[in-house]
Each structure stands twice: as C-alpha cells, then as structure tokens.
Amino acid sequence: MQCQECGKRPATLHFTKIVNGEKTEFRICESCAREKGEIIPGTTGGFSIHNLLSGFLDFNPGSHSQNPTVKAPENLRCEECGITYSQFSKIGRFGCSSCYKYFNDRLDPLFKRVHGNTVHVGKVPKRAGSHIQVKRKLDELRQQLQERILQEEFEEAAGLRDEIRELEKNISAE
C-alpha cells in the first residue's frame, strides 16, 4: 500500500487517532510521519520495538515499593557488568546473570504485570499429569489454609483441612 500523504513511497506506519470521539486512520511512510510529527514521542529515528516494550519497564517505582531502602531506578546499577536500570529499560536485556540479583526488587512487579504471575508452573499433560495436578491442588489448598488461619477464619480453614485430608487419602490409595 502506498503512502496516503505523498503517494510515492510504501506506507510503513499505520496510525489511528481518536480525537473527540472521532476515529481517523491513515497509512504513511516514515518520511511523511517525521514531517507531520507523527513519530512516537521519545524515539529517535523512528519506531523501535525496544522503545515500545520499555514502557513496561518504566513504570512508577513509588507505587510498587514503599521501602525507603530500595534505590530509585536511576541509581540502580549492577556491580558485575555496570549496566543501570535505565539502560536495561531502554534495551530490554540484562548485561549479565548478576543483574537479576541487583534489579530483583523491580522484577517481581514487572513479571507479574507482563506474565500475570511471578512463578513459572509450566504445562501439565491432561492424561499423564493427573498426579501432578493433584499435588498442585494440595499445595494451593495448603496455602489457602494458612491464609484462613492467619485471618482467623476457622470454619473455612476446617473445610480446607478436610479437603486436603481427602486428597491425601486418594493419593495414598493409588
């Protein structure tokens, strides 16, 4: 498809603007986008997937950690390779394996936001994985039981305890 602005070059960018509820779509080449000022703010030289994904990394640190001992992201630096948190957020990659340790306080909220969880559990085959699924269910129920006990919800805790005993009995019978 040709650029809707100049009609000479192929359209490489597709923009959708919504202004006052009115939706406008147009396809333009990179040169026309620069001339019109339609390049993504903060990027130099055009669109970059790293610039897009860095939005995930540059979230407000104050909303995730109220711990005063946690350094601000601009001050975080890996002592092994020297990469800073701001450099990591721009390129989207760590410099070494030690970066996980130095940026740990910032990673859990990031993983939760991107993946929905901070623990990888993998997939379990339906036919062959029934034993694994029962063990996971037991772990989940035990965690819920501890939460109910801490919240002093003893009736719910008793129900969970009975369910755990029943599952354990089924496992030992196999």
Coordinates of N, CA and C in Angstrom, one line a residue:
M1 N 0.8 -1.2 0.0 CA 0.0 0.0 0.0 C 0.9 1.2 0.0
Q2 N 0.5 2.2 -0.8 CA 1.3 3.4 -0.9 C 0.9 4.4 0.2
C3 N 1.9 5.3 0.5 CA 1.7 6.4 1.5 C 0.5 7.3 1.1
Q4 N -0.4 7.5 2.0 CA -1.6 8.3 1.7 C -1.2 9.8 1.7
E5 N 0.0 10.2 2.1 CA 0.4 11.5 2.1 C 1.1 11.9 0.8
C6 N 2.2 11.2 0.5 CA 3.0 11.6 -0.7 C 2.6 10.7 -1.9
G7 N 2.2 9.5 -1.7 CA 1.8 8.6 -2.8 C 3.0 8.0 -3.5
K8 N 4.2 8.3 -3.0 CA 5.4 7.8 -3.7 C 6.0 6.6 -3.1
R9 N 6.1 6.6 -1.8 CA 6.8 5.5 -1.1 C 5.8 4.6 -0.4
P10 N 6.2 3.3 -0.1 CA 5.3 2.4 0.5 C 5.0 2.8 1.9
A11 N 3.7 2.6 2.3 CA 3.3 3.0 3.7 C 3.9 2.0 4.7
T12 N 4.6 2.4 5.6 CA 5.2 1.5 6.6 C 4.6 1.7 8.0
L13 N 3.9 2.8 8.2 CA 3.3 3.1 9.5 C 1.8 3.2 9.4
H14 N 1.0 2.7 10.3 CA -0.4 2.8 10.3 C -0.8 3.5 11.6
F15 N -1.4 4.6 11.5 CA -1.8 5.4 12.7 C -3.3 5.4 12.8
T16 N -3.8 5.3 14.0 CA -5.2 5.5 14.4 C -5.3 6.6 15.4
K17 N -6.0 7.7 15.1 CA -6.1 8.8 16.0 C -7.6 8.9 16.4
I18 N -7.8 9.1 17.7 CA -9.2 9.3 18.2 C -9.2 10.7 18.8
V19 N -9.8 11.6 18.2 CA -9.9 13.0 18.8 C -11.4 13.3 18.9
N20 N -11.8 13.7 20.2 CA -13.2 14.0 20.5 C -14.1 12.9 20.0
G21 N -13.7 11.6 20.1 CA -14.6 10.5 19.8 C -14.6 10.2 18.3
E22 N -13.9 11.0 17.5 CA -13.8 10.8 16.0 C -12.5 10.0 15.7
K23 N -12.7 8.8 15.1 CA -11.6 8.0 14.7 C -11.1 8.2 13.3
T24 N -9.8 8.4 13.2 CA -9.2 8.7 11.9 C -8.0 7.7 11.7
E25 N -8.0 7.0 10.6 CA -6.9 6.0 10.3 C -6.2 6.5 9.1
F26 N -4.9 6.4 9.1 CA -4.1 6.7 7.9 C -2.8 5.9 7.9
R27 N -2.3 5.6 6.7 CA -1.1 4.8 6.4 C -0.1 5.7 5.7
I28 N 1.0 5.9 6.3 CA 2.0 6.8 5.7 C 3.4 6.2 5.8
C29 N 4.3 6.8 5.0 CA 5.7 6.3 5.0 C 6.4 7.0 6.2
E30 N 7.6 6.5 6.5 CA 8.3 7.1 7.7 C 8.7 8.5 7.4
S31 N 9.1 8.9 6.2 CA 9.5 10.3 5.9 C 8.3 11.3 6.2
C32 N 7.2 10.9 5.7 CA 6.0 11.8 5.9 C 5.6 11.8 7.4
A33 N 5.8 10.7 8.1 CA 5.5 10.7 9.5 C 6.4 11.7 10.3
R34 N 7.7 11.7 9.9 CA 8.6 12.7 10.5 C 8.2 14.1 10.2
E35 N 7.8 14.4 9.0 CA 7.4 15.7 8.6 C 6.2 16.2 9.3
K36 N 5.2 15.2 9.5 CA 4.0 15.6 10.2 C 4.1 15.6 11.7
G37 N 5.2 15.0 12.2 CA 5.4 14.9 13.6 C 4.6 13.8 14.2
E38 N 4.4 12.7 13.5 CA 3.7 11.5 13.9 C 4.5 10.4 14.5
I39 N 5.8 10.7 14.7 CA 6.7 9.6 15.2 C 6.4 9.5 16.7
I40 N 6.6 8.3 17.3 CA 6.3 8.1 18.7 C 7.2 9.0 19.5
P41 N 6.6 9.7 20.5 CA 7.4 10.6 21.3 C 8.5 9.9 22.1
G42 N 9.7 10.5 22.1 CA 10.8 9.8 22.8 C 11.6 9.0 22.0
T43 N 11.2 8.7 20.7 CA 12.0 7.8 19.9 C 12.9 8.7 19.0
T44 N 14.0 8.2 18.6 CA 14.8 9.0 17.7 C 15.0 8.1 16.4
G45 N 14.6 8.6 15.3 CA 14.8 7.9 14.1 C 13.7 6.9 13.7
G46 N 12.6 6.9 14.4 CA 11.5 6.0 14.1 C 11.1 5.0 15.1
F47 N 10.4 4.1 14.7 CA 9.8 3.1 15.6 C 10.8 2.0 16.0
S48 N 10.8 1.6 17.2 CA 11.6 0.6 17.7 C 10.8 -0.3 18.7
I49 N 10.9 -1.6 18.5 CA 10.1 -2.5 19.4 C 10.7 -2.4 20.8
H50 N 12.0 -2.1 20.9 CA 12.6 -1.9 22.3 C 12.0 -0.7 23.0
N51 N 11.8 0.4 22.2 CA 11.1 1.6 22.8 C 9.7 1.3 23.2
L52 N 9.0 0.5 22.4 CA 7.6 0.2 22.8 C 7.6 -0.6 24.0
L53 N 8.5 -1.7 24.1 CA 8.5 -2.6 25.3 C 9.0 -1.9 26.5
S54 N 9.9 -0.9 26.3 CA 10.4 -0.2 27.5 C 9.4 0.5 28.3
G55 N 8.2 0.7 27.7 CA 7.1 1.3 28.5 C 6.7 0.3 29.6
F56 N 6.9 -1.0 29.4 CA 6.6 -1.9 30.5 C 7.6 -1.8 31.7
L57 N 8.8 -1.4 31.3 CA 9.8 -1.3 32.3 C 9.9 0.0 33.1
D58 N 9.4 1.0 32.5 CA 9.4 2.4 33.1 C 8.2 2.7 33.9
F59 N 7.7 1.8 34.7 CA 6.5 2.1 35.5 C 6.9 2.9 36.8
N60 N 6.0 3.5 37.4 CA 6.2 4.3 38.6 C 6.7 3.5 39.7
P61 N 8.0 3.7 40.1 CA 8.5 2.9 41.2 C 7.9 3.1 42.5
G62 N 7.4 4.3 42.8 CA 6.8 4.6 44.1 C 5.5 3.8 44.4
S63 N 4.8 3.4 43.3 CA 3.6 2.7 43.5 C 3.8 1.2 43.9
H64 N 5.0 0.7 43.7 CA 5.3 -0.7 43.9 C 6.1 -1.0 45.1
S65 N 6.8 -0.1 45.6 CA 7.6 -0.3 46.8 C 7.7 0.9 47.6
Q66 N 7.2 0.8 48.8 CA 7.3 1.9 49.7 C 8.5 1.8 50.7
N67 N 9.4 0.9 50.4 CA 10.5 0.6 51.2 C 11.6 1.7 50.9
P68 N 12.0 2.5 51.9 CA 12.9 3.5 51.6 C 14.3 3.0 51.3
T69 N 14.7 1.8 51.7 CA 16.0 1.2 51.4 C 16.2 0.8 50.0
V70 N 15.0 0.7 49.2 CA 15.1 0.4 47.8 C 15.6 1.6 47.0
K71 N 16.6 1.5 46.2 CA 17.1 2.6 45.4 C 16.2 3.0 44.3
A72 N 16.2 4.2 44.0 CA 15.4 4.7 42.8 C 16.0 4.0 41.6
P73 N 15.1 3.8 40.5 CA 15.6 3.1 39.3 C 16.8 3.7 38.7
E74 N 16.9 5.0 38.7 CA 18.1 5.7 38.0 C 19.4 5.4 38.8
N75 N 19.3 5.1 40.1 CA 20.5 4.8 40.8 C 20.9 3.3 40.9
L76 N 20.0 2.5 40.4 CA 20.3 1.0 40.4 C 21.4 0.7 39.4
R77 N 22.3 -0.1 39.8 CA 23.4 -0.4 38.9 C 23.9 -1.8 39.3
C78 N 24.1 -2.7 38.3 CA 24.7 -4.0 38.5 C 26.2 -3.8 38.8
E79 N 26.6 -4.4 39.9 CA 28.0 -4.2 40.3 C 28.9 -5.1 39.5
E80 N 28.4 -6.1 38.8 CA 29.2 -7.0 38.0 C 29.5 -6.4 36.6
C81 N 28.4 -6.0 35.9 CA 28.6 -5.6 34.5 C 28.5 -4.1 34.3
G82 N 27.9 -3.4 35.4 CA 27.8 -1.9 35.3 C 26.6 -1.4 34.6
I83 N 25.7 -2.2 34.2 CA 24.5 -1.7 33.5 C 23.6 -1.1 34.5
T84 N 23.0 0.0 34.1 CA 22.0 0.7 35.0 C 20.6 0.2 34.7
Y85 N 19.7 0.5 35.6 CA 18.3 0.1 35.4 C 17.7 0.8 34.2
S86 N 18.1 2.1 34.1 CA 17.6 2.9 32.9 C 18.1 2.3 31.6
Q87 N 19.4 1.8 31.6 CA 19.9 1.2 30.4 C 19.1 -0.1 30.1
F88 N 18.9 -0.9 31.1 CA 18.1 -2.1 31.0 C 16.7 -1.8 30.4
S89 N 16.1 -0.8 30.9 CA 14.7 -0.5 30.4 C 14.7 0.0 29.0
K90 N 15.8 0.6 28.5 CA 15.9 1.0 27.1 C 16.2 -0.1 26.2
I91 N 17.1 -1.0 26.5 CA 17.5 -2.1 25.6 C 16.7 -3.4 25.8
G92 N 16.1 -3.5 27.0 CA 15.2 -4.7 27.3 C 16.0 -6.0 27.5
R93 N 17.3 -5.9 27.8 CA 18.1 -7.0 28.1 C 19.1 -6.7 29.3
F94 N 19.4 -7.8 30.0 CA 20.4 -7.6 31.1 C 21.8 -7.7 30.5
G95 N 22.8 -7.2 31.2 CA 24.2 -7.3 30.8 C 24.8 -8.6 31.3
C96 N 24.3 -9.2 32.4 CA 24.9 -10.4 32.9 C 23.9 -11.1 33.8
S97 N 24.3 -12.3 34.3 CA 23.3 -13.0 35.2 C 23.2 -12.4 36.6
S98 N 24.1 -11.6 37.0 CA 24.0 -10.9 38.3 C 23.0 -9.8 38.3
C99 N 22.6 -9.3 37.1 CA 21.6 -8.2 37.0 C 20.3 -8.7 37.7
Y100 N 20.0 -10.0 37.6 CA 18.7 -10.4 38.3 C 18.8 -10.2 39.8
K101 N 20.0 -10.3 40.4 CA 20.1 -10.1 41.8 C 20.0 -8.6 42.1
Y102 N 20.7 -7.8 41.4 CA 20.7 -6.3 41.6 C 19.4 -5.6 41.3
F103 N 18.6 -6.1 40.4 CA 17.4 -5.5 40.0 C 16.2 -6.2 40.5
N104 N 16.4 -7.2 41.4 CA 15.4 -8.1 41.9 C 14.1 -7.4 42.4
D105 N 14.3 -6.2 43.2 CA 13.1 -5.5 43.7 C 12.2 -5.0 42.7
R106 N 12.7 -4.7 41.5 CA 11.9 -4.2 40.4 C 11.4 -5.3 39.5
L107 N 11.9 -6.5 39.5 CA 11.5 -7.5 38.6 C 10.2 -8.2 38.9
D108 N 9.9 -8.5 40.2 CA 8.7 -9.2 40.5 C 7.4 -8.4 40.0
P109 N 7.3 -7.1 40.3 CA 6.2 -6.4 39.8 C 6.1 -6.4 38.2
L110 N 7.3 -6.3 37.6 CA 7.4 -6.3 36.2 C 6.9 -7.7 35.6
F111 N 7.4 -8.8 36.2 CA 6.9 -10.1 35.7 C 5.4 -10.3 36.0
K112 N 5.0 -9.9 37.1 CA 3.5 -10.0 37.4 C 2.7 -9.2 36.3
R113 N 3.2 -8.0 36.0 CA 2.5 -7.2 35.0 C 2.5 -7.8 33.6
V114 N 3.6 -8.3 33.2 CA 3.8 -8.9 31.9 C 3.2 -10.3 31.7
H115 N 3.5 -11.2 32.7 CA 3.1 -12.6 32.6 C 1.9 -12.9 33.4
G116 N 1.5 -12.1 34.3 CA 0.3 -12.4 35.2 C 0.7 -13.2 36.4
N117 N 1.9 -13.6 36.6 CA 2.4 -14.3 37.7 C 3.9 -14.2 37.9
T118 N 4.4 -14.5 39.1 CA 5.8 -14.4 39.3 C 6.5 -15.8 39.4
V119 N 5.7 -16.8 39.3 CA 6.2 -18.2 39.4 C 5.8 -19.0 38.1
H120 N 6.8 -19.6 37.5 CA 6.5 -20.4 36.3 C 6.1 -21.8 36.8
V121 N 5.0 -22.2 36.3 CA 4.5 -23.5 36.7 C 4.5 -24.5 35.5
G122 N 4.6 -24.0 34.3 CA 4.6 -24.9 33.2 C 3.3 -25.5 32.9
K123 N 3.3 -26.4 31.9 CA 2.0 -27.1 31.5 C 2.1 -28.5 31.9
V124 N 1.0 -29.1 32.2 CA 0.9 -30.5 32.6 C 0.0 -31.2 31.6
P125 N 0.5 -32.3 31.1 CA -0.4 -33.1 30.2 C -1.6 -33.6 30.9
K126 N -2.8 -33.5 30.2 CA -4.1 -33.9 30.9 C -4.1 -35.3 31.2
R127 N -3.7 -36.2 30.3 CA -3.8 -37.6 30.5 C -2.8 -38.2 31.5
A128 N -1.6 -37.8 31.4 CA -0.5 -38.3 32.2 C -0.2 -37.5 33.4
G129 N -0.8 -36.3 33.5 CA -0.4 -35.4 34.6 C -1.4 -35.3 35.8
S130 N -2.3 -36.3 35.9 CA -3.2 -36.1 37.0 C -2.6 -36.1 38.4
H131 N -1.5 -36.9 38.5 CA -0.9 -36.9 39.8 C -0.2 -35.6 40.2
I132 N 0.4 -35.0 39.1 CA 1.0 -33.6 39.3 C -0.1 -32.6 39.6
Q133 N -1.2 -32.7 38.9 CA -2.3 -31.7 39.2 C -2.8 -31.8 40.6
V134 N -2.9 -33.1 41.1 CA -3.4 -33.3 42.5 C -2.4 -32.7 43.5
K135 N -1.1 -32.9 43.2 CA -0.1 -32.3 44.1 C -0.2 -30.7 44.1
R136 N -0.4 -30.2 42.9 CA -0.5 -28.7 42.8 C -1.7 -28.2 43.6
K137 N -2.8 -29.0 43.4 CA -4.1 -28.6 44.1 C -3.8 -28.7 45.6
L138 N -3.1 -29.7 46.1 CA -2.8 -29.8 47.5 C -2.0 -28.6 48.0
D139 N -1.0 -28.2 47.2 CA -0.1 -27.1 47.6 C -1.0 -25.8 47.7
E140 N -1.9 -25.7 46.7 CA -2.7 -24.5 46.7 C -3.7 -24.5 47.9
L141 N -4.2 -25.6 48.2 CA -5.2 -25.7 49.3 C -4.4 -25.5 50.7
R142 N -3.2 -26.0 50.8 CA -2.4 -25.7 52.0 C -2.1 -24.2 52.2
Q143 N -1.8 -23.6 51.1 CA -1.6 -22.1 51.1 C -2.8 -21.4 51.5
Q144 N -4.0 -21.8 51.0 CA -5.3 -21.2 51.4 C -5.6 -21.4 52.8
L145 N -5.2 -22.6 53.3 CA -5.5 -23.0 54.7 C -4.7 -22.1 55.6
Q146 N -3.4 -21.9 55.3 CA -2.6 -21.0 56.1 C -3.1 -19.5 56.1
E147 N -3.6 -19.1 55.0 CA -4.2 -17.7 54.9 C -5.4 -17.6 55.8
R148 N -6.3 -18.7 55.7 CA -7.5 -18.7 56.5 C -7.2 -18.7 58.0
I149 N -6.2 -19.4 58.4 CA -5.8 -19.5 59.8 C -5.3 -18.1 60.3
L150 N -4.4 -17.5 59.4 CA -3.9 -16.2 59.8 C -5.0 -15.1 59.9
Q151 N -6.1 -15.3 59.1 CA -7.2 -14.4 59.1 C -8.3 -14.8 60.1
E152 N -8.0 -15.9 60.9 CA -8.8 -16.4 61.9 C -10.2 -16.7 61.3
E153 N -10.3 -17.3 60.2 CA -11.5 -17.8 59.5 C -11.5 -19.3 59.7
F154 N -11.8 -19.8 60.9 CA -11.6 -21.2 61.3 C -12.5 -22.1 60.6
E155 N -13.8 -21.7 60.3 CA -14.7 -22.6 59.7 C -14.3 -22.9 58.3
E156 N -13.8 -21.9 57.5 CA -13.3 -22.1 56.2 C -12.1 -22.9 56.2
A157 N -11.2 -22.7 57.2 CA -10.0 -23.5 57.4 C -10.3 -24.9 57.6
A158 N -11.3 -25.2 58.4 CA -11.7 -26.6 58.7 C -12.2 -27.3 57.4
G159 N -12.9 -26.6 56.6 CA -13.3 -27.2 55.3 C -12.2 -27.5 54.4
L160 N -11.2 -26.6 54.4 CA -10.0 -26.8 53.6 C -9.2 -27.9 54.1
R161 N -9.1 -28.0 55.4 CA -8.4 -29.1 56.1 C -9.0 -30.5 55.7
D162 N -10.3 -30.5 55.7 CA -11.0 -31.8 55.3 C -10.7 -32.1 53.8
E163 N -10.7 -31.1 53.0 CA -10.5 -31.4 51.6 C -9.1 -31.9 51.3
I164 N -8.1 -31.3 52.1 CA -6.7 -31.7 52.0 C -6.6 -33.2 52.4
R165 N -7.2 -33.5 53.5 CA -7.2 -34.9 54.0 C -7.7 -35.9 53.0
E166 N -8.8 -35.5 52.4 CA -9.4 -36.4 51.4 C -8.5 -36.6 50.1
L167 N -7.9 -35.5 49.7 CA -7.0 -35.6 48.6 C -5.8 -36.5 48.9
E168 N -5.2 -36.3 50.2 CA -4.1 -37.1 50.6 C -4.5 -38.6 50.7
K169 N -5.7 -38.8 51.1 CA -6.1 -40.2 51.3 C -6.2 -40.8 49.9
N170 N -6.7 -40.1 48.9 CA -6.8 -40.6 47.5 C -5.4 -40.9 46.9
I171 N -4.4 -40.0 47.2 CA -3.1 -40.2 46.7 C -2.4 -41.5 47.3
S172 N -2.6 -41.7 48.6 CA -2.0 -42.8 49.3 C -2.7 -44.1 48.9
A173 N -3.9 -44.1 48.4 CA -4.7 -45.3 48.0 C -4.2 -45.7 46.6
E174 N -3.6 -44.8 45.8 CA -3.1 -45.2 44.5 C -1.9 -46.0 44.4

